[in-house]
mmCIF file of C-alpha atoms in Angstrom:
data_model
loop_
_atom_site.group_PDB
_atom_site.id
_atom_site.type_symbol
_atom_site.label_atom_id
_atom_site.label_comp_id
_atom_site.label_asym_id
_atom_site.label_seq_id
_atom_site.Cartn_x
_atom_site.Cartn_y
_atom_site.Cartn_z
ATOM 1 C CA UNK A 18 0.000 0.000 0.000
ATOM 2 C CA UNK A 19 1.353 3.461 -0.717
ATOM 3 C CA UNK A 20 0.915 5.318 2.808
ATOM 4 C CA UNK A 21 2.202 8.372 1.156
ATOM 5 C CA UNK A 22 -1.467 8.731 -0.255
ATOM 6 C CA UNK A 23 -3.370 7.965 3.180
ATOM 7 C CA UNK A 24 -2.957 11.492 3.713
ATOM 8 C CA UNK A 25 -4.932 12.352 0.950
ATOM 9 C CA UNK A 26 -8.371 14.276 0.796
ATOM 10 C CA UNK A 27 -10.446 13.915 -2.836
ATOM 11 C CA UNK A 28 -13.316 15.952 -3.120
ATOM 12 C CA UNK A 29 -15.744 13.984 -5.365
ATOM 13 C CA UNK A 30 -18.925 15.731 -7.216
ATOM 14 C CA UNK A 31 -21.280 13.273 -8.312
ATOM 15 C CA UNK A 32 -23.059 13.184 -11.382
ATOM 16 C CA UNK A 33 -25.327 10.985 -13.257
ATOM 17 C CA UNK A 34 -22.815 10.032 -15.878
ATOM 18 C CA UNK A 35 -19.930 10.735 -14.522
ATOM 19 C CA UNK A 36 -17.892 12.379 -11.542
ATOM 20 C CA UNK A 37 -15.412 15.122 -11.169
ATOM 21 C CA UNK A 38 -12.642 14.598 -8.568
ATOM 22 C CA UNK A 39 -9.935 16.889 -6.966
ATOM 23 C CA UNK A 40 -7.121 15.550 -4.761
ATOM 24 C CA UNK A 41 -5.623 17.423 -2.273
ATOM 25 C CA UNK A 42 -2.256 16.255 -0.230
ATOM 26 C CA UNK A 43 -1.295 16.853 3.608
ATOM 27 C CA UNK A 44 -0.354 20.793 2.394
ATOM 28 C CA UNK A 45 -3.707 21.465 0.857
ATOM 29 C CA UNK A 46 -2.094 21.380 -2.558
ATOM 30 C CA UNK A 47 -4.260 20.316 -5.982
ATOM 31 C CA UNK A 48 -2.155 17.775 -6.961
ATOM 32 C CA UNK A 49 -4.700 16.038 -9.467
ATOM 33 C CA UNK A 50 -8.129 16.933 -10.995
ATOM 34 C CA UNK A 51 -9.760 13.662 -13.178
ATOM 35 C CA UNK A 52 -13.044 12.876 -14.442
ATOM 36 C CA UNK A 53 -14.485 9.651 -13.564
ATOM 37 C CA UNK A 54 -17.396 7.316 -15.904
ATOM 38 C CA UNK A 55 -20.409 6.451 -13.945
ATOM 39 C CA UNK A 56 -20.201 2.815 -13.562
ATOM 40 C CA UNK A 57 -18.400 0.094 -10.659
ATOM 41 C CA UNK A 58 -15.305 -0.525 -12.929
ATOM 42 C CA UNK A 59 -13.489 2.611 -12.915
ATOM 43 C CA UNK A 60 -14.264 3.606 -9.697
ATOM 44 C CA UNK A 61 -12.851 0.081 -8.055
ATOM 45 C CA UNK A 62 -10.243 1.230 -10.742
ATOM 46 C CA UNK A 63 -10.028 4.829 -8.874
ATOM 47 C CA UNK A 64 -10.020 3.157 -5.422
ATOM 48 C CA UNK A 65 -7.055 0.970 -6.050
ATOM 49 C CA UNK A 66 -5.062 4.212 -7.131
ATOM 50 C CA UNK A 67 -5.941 6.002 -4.345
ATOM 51 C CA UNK A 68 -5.427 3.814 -1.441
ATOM 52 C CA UNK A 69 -6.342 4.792 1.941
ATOM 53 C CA UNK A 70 -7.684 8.531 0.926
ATOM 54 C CA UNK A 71 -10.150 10.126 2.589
ATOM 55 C CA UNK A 72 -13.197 10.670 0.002
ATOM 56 C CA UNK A 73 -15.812 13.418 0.243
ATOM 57 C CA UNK A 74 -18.819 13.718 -1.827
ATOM 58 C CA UNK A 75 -22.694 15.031 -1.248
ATOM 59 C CA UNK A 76 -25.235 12.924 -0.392
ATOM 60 C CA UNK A 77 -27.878 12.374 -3.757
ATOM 61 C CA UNK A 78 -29.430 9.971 -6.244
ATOM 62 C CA UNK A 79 -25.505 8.075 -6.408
ATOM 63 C CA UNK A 80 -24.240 8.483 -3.019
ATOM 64 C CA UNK A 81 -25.232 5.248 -1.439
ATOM 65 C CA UNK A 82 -23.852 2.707 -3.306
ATOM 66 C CA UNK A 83 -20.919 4.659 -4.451
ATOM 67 C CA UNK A 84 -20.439 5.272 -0.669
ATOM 68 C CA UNK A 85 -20.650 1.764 0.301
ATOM 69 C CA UNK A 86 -18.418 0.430 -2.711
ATOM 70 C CA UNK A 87 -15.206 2.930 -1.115
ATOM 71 C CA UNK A 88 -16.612 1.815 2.429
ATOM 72 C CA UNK A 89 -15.926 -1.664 1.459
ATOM 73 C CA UNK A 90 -12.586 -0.935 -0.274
ATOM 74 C CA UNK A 91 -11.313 0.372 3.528
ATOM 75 C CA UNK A 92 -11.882 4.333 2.522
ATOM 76 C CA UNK A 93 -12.503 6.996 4.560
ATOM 77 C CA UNK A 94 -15.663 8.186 3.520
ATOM 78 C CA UNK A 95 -17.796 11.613 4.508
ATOM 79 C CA UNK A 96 -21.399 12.190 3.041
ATOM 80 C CA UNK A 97 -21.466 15.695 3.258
ATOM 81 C CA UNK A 98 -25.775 17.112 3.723
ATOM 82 C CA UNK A 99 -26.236 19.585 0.921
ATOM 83 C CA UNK A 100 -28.589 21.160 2.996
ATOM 84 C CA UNK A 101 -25.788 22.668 4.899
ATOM 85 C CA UNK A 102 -23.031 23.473 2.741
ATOM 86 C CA UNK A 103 -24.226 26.123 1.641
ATOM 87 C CA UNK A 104 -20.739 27.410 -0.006
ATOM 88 C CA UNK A 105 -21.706 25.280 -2.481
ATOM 89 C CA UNK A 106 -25.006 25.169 -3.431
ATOM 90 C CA UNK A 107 -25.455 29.135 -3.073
ATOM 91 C CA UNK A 108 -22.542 30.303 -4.433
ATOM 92 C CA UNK A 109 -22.682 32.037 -7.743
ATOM 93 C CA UNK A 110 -19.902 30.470 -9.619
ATOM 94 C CA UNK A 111 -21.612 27.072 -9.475
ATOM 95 C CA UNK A 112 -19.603 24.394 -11.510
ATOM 96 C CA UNK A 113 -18.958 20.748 -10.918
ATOM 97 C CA UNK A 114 -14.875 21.022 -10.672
ATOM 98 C CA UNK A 115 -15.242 24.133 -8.427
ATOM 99 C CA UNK A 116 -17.822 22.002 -6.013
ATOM 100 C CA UNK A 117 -15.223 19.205 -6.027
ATOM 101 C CA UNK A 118 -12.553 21.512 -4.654
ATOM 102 C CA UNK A 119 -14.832 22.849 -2.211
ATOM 103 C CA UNK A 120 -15.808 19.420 -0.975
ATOM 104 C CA UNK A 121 -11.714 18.298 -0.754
ATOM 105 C CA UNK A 122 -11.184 21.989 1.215
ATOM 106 C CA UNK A 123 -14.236 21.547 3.450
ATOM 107 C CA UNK A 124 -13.360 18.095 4.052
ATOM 108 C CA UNK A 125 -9.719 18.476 4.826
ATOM 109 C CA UNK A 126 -10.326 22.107 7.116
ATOM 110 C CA UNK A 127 -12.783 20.221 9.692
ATOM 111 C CA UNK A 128 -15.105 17.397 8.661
ATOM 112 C CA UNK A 129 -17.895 18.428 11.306
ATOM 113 C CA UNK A 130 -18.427 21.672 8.786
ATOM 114 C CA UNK A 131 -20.012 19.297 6.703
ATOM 115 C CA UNK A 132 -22.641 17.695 8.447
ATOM 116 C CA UNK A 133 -21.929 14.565 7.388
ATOM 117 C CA UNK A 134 -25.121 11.703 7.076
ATOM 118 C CA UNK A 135 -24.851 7.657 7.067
ATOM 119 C CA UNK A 136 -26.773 5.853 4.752
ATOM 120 C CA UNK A 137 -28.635 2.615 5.097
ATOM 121 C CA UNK A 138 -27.893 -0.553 4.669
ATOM 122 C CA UNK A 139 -28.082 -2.221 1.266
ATOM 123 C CA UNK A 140 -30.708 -3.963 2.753
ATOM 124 C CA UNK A 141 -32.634 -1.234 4.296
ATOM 125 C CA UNK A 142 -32.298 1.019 1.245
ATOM 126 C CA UNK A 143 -34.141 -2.366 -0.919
ATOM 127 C CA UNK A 144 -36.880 -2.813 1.416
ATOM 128 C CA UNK A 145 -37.676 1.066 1.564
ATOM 129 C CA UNK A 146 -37.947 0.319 -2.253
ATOM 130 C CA UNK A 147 -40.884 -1.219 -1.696
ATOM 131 C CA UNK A 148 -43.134 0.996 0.093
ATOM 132 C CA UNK A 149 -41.796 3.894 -2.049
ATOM 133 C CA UNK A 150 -43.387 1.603 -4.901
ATOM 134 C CA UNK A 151 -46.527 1.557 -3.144
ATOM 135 C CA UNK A 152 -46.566 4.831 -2.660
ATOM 136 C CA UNK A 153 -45.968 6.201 -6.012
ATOM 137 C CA UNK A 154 -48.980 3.881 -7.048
ATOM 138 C CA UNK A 155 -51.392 5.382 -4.546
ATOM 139 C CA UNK A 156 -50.207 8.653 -6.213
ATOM 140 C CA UNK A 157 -50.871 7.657 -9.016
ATOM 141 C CA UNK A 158 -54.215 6.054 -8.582
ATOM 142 C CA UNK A 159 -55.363 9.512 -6.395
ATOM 143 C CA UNK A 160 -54.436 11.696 -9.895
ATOM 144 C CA UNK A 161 -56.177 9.241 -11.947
ATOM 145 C CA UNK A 162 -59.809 9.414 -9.671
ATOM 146 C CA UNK A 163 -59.375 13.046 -10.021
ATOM 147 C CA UNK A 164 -58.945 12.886 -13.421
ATOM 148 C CA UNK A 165 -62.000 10.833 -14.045
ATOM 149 C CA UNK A 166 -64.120 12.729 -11.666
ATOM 150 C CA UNK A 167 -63.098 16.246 -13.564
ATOM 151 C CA UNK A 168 -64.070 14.997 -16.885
ATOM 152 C CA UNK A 169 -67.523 13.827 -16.007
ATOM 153 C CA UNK A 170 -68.206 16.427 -14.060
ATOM 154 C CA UNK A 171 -67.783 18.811 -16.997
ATOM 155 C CA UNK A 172 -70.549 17.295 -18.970
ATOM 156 C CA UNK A 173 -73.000 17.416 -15.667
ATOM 157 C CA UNK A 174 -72.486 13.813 -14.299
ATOM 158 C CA UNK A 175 -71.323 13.760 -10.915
ATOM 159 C CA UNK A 176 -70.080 10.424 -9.372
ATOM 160 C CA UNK A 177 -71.043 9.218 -5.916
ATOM 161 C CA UNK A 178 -68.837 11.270 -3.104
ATOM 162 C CA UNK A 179 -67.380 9.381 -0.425
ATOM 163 C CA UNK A 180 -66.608 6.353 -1.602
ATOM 164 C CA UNK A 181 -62.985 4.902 -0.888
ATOM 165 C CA UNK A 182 -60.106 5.068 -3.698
ATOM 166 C CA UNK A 183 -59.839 1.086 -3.341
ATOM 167 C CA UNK A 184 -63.782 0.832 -3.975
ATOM 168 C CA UNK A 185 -64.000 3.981 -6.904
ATOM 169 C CA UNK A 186 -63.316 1.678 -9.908
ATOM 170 C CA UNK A 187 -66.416 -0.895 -9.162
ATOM 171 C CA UNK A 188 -68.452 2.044 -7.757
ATOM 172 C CA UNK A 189 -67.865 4.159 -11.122
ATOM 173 C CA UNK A 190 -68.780 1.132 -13.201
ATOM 174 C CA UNK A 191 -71.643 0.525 -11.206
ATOM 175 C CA UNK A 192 -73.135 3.916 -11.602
ATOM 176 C CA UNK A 193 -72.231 4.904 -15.239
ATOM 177 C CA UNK A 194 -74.109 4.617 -18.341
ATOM 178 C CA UNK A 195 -72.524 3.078 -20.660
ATOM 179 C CA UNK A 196 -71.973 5.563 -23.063
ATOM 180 C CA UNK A 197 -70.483 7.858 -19.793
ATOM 181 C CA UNK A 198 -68.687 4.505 -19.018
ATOM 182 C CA UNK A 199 -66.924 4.482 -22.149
ATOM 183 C CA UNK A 200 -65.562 8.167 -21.972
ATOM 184 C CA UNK A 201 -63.296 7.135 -19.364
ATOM 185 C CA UNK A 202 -63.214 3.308 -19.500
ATOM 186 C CA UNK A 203 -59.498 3.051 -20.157
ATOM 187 C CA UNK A 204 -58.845 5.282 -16.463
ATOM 188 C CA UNK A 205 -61.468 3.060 -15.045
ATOM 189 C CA UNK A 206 -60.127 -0.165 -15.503
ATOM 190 C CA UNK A 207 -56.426 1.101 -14.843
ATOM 191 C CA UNK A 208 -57.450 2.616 -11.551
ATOM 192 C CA UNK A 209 -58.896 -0.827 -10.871
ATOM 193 C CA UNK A 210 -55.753 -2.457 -11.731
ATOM 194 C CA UNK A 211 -53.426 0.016 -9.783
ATOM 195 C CA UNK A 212 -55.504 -1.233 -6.370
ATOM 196 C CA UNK A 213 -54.837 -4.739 -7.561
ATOM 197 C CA UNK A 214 -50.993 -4.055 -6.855
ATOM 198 C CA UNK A 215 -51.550 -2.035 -4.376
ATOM 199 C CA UNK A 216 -53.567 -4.797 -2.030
ATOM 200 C CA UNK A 217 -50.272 -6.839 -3.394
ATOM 201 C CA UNK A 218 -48.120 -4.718 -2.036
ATOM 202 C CA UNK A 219 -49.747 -4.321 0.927
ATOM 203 C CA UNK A 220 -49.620 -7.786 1.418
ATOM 204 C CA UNK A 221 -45.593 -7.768 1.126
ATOM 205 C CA UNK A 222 -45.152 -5.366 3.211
ATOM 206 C CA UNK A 223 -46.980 -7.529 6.064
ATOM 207 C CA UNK A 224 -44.866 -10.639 5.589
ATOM 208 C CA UNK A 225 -41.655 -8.673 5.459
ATOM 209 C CA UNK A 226 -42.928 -7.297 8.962
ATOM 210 C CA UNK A 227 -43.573 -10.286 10.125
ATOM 211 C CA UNK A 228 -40.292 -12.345 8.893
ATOM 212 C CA UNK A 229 -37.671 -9.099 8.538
ATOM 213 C CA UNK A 230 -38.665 -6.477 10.698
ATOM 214 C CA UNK A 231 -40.473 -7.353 13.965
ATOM 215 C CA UNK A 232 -39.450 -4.746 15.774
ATOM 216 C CA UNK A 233 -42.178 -2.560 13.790
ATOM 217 C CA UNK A 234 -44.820 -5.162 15.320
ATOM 218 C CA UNK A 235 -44.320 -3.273 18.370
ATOM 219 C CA UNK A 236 -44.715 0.169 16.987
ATOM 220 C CA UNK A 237 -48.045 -1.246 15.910
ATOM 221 C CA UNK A 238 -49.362 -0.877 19.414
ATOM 222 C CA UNK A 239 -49.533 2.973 19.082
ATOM 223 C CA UNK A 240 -53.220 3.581 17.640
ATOM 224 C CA UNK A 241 -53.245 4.887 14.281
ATOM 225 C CA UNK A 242 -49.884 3.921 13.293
ATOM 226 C CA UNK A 243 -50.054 1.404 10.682
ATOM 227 C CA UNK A 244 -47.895 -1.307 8.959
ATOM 228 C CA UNK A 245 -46.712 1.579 6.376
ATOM 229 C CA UNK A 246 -45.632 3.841 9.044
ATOM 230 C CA UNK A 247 -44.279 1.316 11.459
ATOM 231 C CA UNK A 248 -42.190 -0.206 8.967
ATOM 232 C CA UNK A 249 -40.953 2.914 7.458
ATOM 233 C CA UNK A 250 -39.636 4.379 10.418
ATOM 234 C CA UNK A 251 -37.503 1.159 11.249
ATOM 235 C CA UNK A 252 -35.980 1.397 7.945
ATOM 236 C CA UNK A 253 -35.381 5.259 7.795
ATOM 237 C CA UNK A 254 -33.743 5.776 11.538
ATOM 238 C CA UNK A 255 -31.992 2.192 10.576
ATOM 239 C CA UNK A 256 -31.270 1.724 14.553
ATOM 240 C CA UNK A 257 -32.364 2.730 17.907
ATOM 241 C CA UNK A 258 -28.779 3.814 18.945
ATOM 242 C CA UNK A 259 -28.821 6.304 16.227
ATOM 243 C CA UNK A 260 -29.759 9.150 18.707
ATOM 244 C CA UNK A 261 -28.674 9.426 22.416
ATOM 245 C CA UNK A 262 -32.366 10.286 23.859
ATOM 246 C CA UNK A 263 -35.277 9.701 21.841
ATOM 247 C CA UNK A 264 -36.246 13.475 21.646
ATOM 248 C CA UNK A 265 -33.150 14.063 18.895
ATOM 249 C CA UNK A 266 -35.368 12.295 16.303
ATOM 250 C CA UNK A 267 -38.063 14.735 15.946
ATOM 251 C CA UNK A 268 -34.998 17.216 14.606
ATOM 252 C CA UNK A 269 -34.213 14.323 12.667
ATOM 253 C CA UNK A 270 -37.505 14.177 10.381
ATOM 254 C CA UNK A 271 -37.561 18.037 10.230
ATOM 255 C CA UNK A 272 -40.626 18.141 12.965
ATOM 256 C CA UNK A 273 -39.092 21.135 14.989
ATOM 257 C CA UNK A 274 -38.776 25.128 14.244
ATOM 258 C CA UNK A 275 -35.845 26.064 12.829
ATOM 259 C CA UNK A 276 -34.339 29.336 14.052
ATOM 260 C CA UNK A 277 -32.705 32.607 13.401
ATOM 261 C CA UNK A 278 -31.271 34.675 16.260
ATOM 262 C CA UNK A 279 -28.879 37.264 16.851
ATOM 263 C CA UNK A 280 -28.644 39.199 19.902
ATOM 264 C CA UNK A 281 -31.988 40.156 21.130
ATOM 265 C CA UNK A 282 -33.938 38.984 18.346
ATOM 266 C CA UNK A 283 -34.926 35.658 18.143
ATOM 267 C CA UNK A 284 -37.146 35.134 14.780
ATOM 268 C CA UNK A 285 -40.239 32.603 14.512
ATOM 269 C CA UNK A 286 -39.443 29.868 12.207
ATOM 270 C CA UNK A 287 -41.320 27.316 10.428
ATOM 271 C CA UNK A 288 -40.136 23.789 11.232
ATOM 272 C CA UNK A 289 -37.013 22.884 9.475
ATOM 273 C CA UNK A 290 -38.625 19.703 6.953
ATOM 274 C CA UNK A 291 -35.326 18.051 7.112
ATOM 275 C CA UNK A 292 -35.029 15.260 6.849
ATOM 276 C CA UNK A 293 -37.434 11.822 4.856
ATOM 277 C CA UNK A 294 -39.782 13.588 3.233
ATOM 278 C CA UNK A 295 -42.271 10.895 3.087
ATOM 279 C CA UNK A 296 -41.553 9.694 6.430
ATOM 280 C CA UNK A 297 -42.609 13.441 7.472
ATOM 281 C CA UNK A 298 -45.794 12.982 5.955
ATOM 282 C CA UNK A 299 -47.117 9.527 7.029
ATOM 283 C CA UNK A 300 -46.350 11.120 10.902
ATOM 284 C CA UNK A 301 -48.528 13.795 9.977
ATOM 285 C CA UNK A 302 -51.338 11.542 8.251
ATOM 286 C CA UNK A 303 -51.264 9.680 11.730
ATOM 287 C CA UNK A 304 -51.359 12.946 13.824
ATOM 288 C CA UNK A 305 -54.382 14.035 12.078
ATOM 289 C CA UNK A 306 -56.327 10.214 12.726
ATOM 290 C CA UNK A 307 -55.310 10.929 16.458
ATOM 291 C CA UNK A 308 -56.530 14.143 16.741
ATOM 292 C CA UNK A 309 -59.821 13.167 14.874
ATOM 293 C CA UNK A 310 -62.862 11.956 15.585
ATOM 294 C CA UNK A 311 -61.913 8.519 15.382
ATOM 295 C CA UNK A 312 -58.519 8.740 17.747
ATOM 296 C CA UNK A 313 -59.071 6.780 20.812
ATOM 297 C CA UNK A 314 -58.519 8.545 24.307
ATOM 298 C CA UNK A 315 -54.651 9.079 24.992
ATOM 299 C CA UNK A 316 -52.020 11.677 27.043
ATOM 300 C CA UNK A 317 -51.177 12.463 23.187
ATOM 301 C CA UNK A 318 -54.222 13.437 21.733
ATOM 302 C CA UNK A 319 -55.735 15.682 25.034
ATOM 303 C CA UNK A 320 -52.507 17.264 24.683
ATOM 304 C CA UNK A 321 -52.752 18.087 20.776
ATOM 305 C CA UNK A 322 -56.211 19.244 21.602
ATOM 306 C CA UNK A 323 -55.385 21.690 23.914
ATOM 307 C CA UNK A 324 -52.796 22.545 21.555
ATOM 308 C CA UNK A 325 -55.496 23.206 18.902
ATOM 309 C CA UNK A 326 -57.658 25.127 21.245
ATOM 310 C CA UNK A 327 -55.317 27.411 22.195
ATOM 311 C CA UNK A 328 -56.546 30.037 20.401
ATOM 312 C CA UNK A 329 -54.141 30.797 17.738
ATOM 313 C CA UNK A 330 -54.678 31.502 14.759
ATOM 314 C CA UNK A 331 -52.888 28.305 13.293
ATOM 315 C CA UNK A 332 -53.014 26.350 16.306
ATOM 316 C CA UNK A 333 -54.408 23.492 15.027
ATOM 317 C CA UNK A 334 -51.751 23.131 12.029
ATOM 318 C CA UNK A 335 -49.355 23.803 15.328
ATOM 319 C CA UNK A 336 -51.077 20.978 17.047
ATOM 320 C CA UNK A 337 -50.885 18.524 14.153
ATOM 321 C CA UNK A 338 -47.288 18.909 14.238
ATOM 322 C CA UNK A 339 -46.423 18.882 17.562
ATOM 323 C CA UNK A 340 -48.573 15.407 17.812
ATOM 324 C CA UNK A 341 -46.539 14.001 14.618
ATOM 325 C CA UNK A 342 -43.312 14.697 16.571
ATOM 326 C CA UNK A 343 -44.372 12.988 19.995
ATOM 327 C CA UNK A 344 -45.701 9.869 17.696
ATOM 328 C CA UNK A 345 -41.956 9.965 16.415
ATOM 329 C CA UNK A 346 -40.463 10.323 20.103
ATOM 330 C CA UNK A 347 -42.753 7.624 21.625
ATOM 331 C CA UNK A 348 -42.211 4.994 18.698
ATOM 332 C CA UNK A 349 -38.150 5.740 19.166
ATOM 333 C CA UNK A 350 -38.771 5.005 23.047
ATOM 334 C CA UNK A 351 -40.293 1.692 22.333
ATOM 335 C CA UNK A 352 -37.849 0.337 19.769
ATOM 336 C CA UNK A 353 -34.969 1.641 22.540
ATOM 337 C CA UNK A 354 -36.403 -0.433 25.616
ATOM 338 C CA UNK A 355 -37.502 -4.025 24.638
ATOM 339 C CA UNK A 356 -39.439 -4.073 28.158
ATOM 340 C CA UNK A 357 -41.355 -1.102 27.250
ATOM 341 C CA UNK A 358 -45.004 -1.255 25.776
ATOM 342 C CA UNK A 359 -47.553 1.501 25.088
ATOM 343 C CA UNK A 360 -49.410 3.120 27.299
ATOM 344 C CA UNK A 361 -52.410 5.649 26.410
ATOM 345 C CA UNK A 362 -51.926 7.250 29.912
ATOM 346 C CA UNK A 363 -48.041 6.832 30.775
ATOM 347 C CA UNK A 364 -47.196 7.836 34.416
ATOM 348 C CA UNK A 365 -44.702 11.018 34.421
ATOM 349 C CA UNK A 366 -41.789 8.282 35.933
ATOM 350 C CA UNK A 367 -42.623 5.856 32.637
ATOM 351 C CA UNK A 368 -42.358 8.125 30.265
ATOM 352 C CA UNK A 369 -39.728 10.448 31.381
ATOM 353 C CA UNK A 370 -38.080 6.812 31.220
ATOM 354 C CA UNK A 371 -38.760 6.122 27.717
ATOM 355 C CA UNK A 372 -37.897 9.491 26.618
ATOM 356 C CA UNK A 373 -34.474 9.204 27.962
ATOM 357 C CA UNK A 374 -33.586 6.155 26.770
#
């Protein structure tokens, strides 16, 4: 092995085809610039001639199995948040050399600078395939009902309201004419088709709960939190060590205000949305089943209520929000203790255990 090279920091932009690179040694000196194809062959070839080098590159489309693959190969690997570095993604002289050099600087000044994430498992990063799969068919299902509902409704026929998305395609049929029925037969029968593979997937997801992942069995417990959201949120934190108290993962999934202050002014902020996206949103979606009419009595949902009735003015999107966080907190404090289970009215000793584990 050529130790001379260990001491090396390569910046490394990634792109979809291929990669710019910029090496730095000990003194901070550019002592090579290349550009790299897209594909596991010349990067193992890249790897081999750089030995021991610390890599840094952003975290995107690319960056997980490119950042495994060095992992493997015994690099020195940083996935740097683009959310945070911002002298690269608002500077004005943007260019993908320039944001290697950056990353090499950055990465060689002091690595905490940039924020660096882990990403999941092979494994992990497969089975959150799935429900992402599922999810983009729901999506597309939802803009295909719309879509048939518009239309008819522009010629004066209205279908029935109320009826589920899984149920719409056999409730449409039922109620057309068939002349209106063939107008939008094609949607029809696709929409029926897309809940097909959607009860399929649904079905998946349940066995790979029940044989993969049954830690997520537990999260169950929690009323309104369903296989979807259980199992996502085991894939996404990856492990219950990830945070030292279960409170860090609500800034985690982007469920806390961010802030701005500077000597006596300290600015209101929206939460931060850092953070999965989609996980984000399937906390909400069970926030808003707590809070409703069909949420069964808890500790949570008296205290989103009198959240909501605070009188604010947006107190009740406040209250939503602050409920999807606690669900987060309480599901991390489960999956920390194995003795724990879940309680609708925790004692203050329970749960200030729970919290803190």
């Amino acid at each position: 092995m050529n130790t001379a090279k260990n001491t090396h920091t390569i910046g490394i932009d990634l792109g979809d085809k291929s990669h710019e690179t910029c090496t730095l040694n000990a003194e901070g000196e550019i002592i090579e610039r290349t550009t790299l194809l897209n594909n596991q062959p010349e990067l193992i070839r890249f790897s081999k001639a750089n030995r021991g080098a610390t890599l840094i590159m952003e975290a995107g489309c690319h960056s997980p199995w490119i950042s495994r693959l060095f992992n493997q190969r015994g690099h020195k690997v940083v996935v740097a948040n683009p959310r945070k570095v911002r002298a690269i993604y608002q500077t004005d002289n943007k260019n993908d050399e320039r944001d290697a050099l950056l990353l090499a600087r950055i990465g060689r000044f002091d690595r905490n600078l940039l924020y660096g994430i882990e990403h999941k498992s092979e494994a992990h990063q497969r089975a959150l395939k799935i429900i992402e799969a599922r999810d983009a068919l729901v999506s597309a299902r939802v803009k295909l009902v719309n879509h048939v509902r518009g239309s008819l409704k522009s010629l004066g026929i209205f279908l029935p309201s109320g009826c589920s998305t899984e149920a719409f395609a056999r409730k449409a049929t039922e109620h057309l004419e068939a002349a209106d029925y063939a107008l939008v037969a094609p949607v029809i029968e696709s929409i029926g088709h897309l809940s097909e593979l959607i009860k399929a997937e649904d079905k998946h997801i349940d066995t790979m709960i029940a044989e993969d992942y049954s830690v997520a069995q537990k999260l169950l417990t929690i009323p309104g939190v369903g296989p979807i959201t259980a199992l996502s949120f085991v894939l996404i934190i990856g492990s219950p060590d990830r945070f030292a108290t279960a409170r860090d993962v609500g800034p985690f999934l982007g469920l806390v205000p961010g802030r701005d202050q500077s000597g006596d002014v300290d600015k209101p902020m929206r939460i931060t949305k850092a953070g999965n996206r989609m996980m984000r949103r399937l906390l909400v979606n069970c926030a808003q089943y707590t809070l409703g009419h069909f949420g069964p009595p808890s500790a949570l949902k008296e205290a989103g209520e009198r959240k909501a009735n605070s009188g604010a003015k947006i107190a009740k999107k406040k209250a939503v929000v602050m409920t999807a966080r606690k669900l987060a907190v309480m599901m991390l404090a489960l999956w920390k203790d194995p003795n724990s289970k879940y309680e609708p009215f925790p004692t203050k000793s329970s749960q200030q255990q729970a919290i803190a584990a």
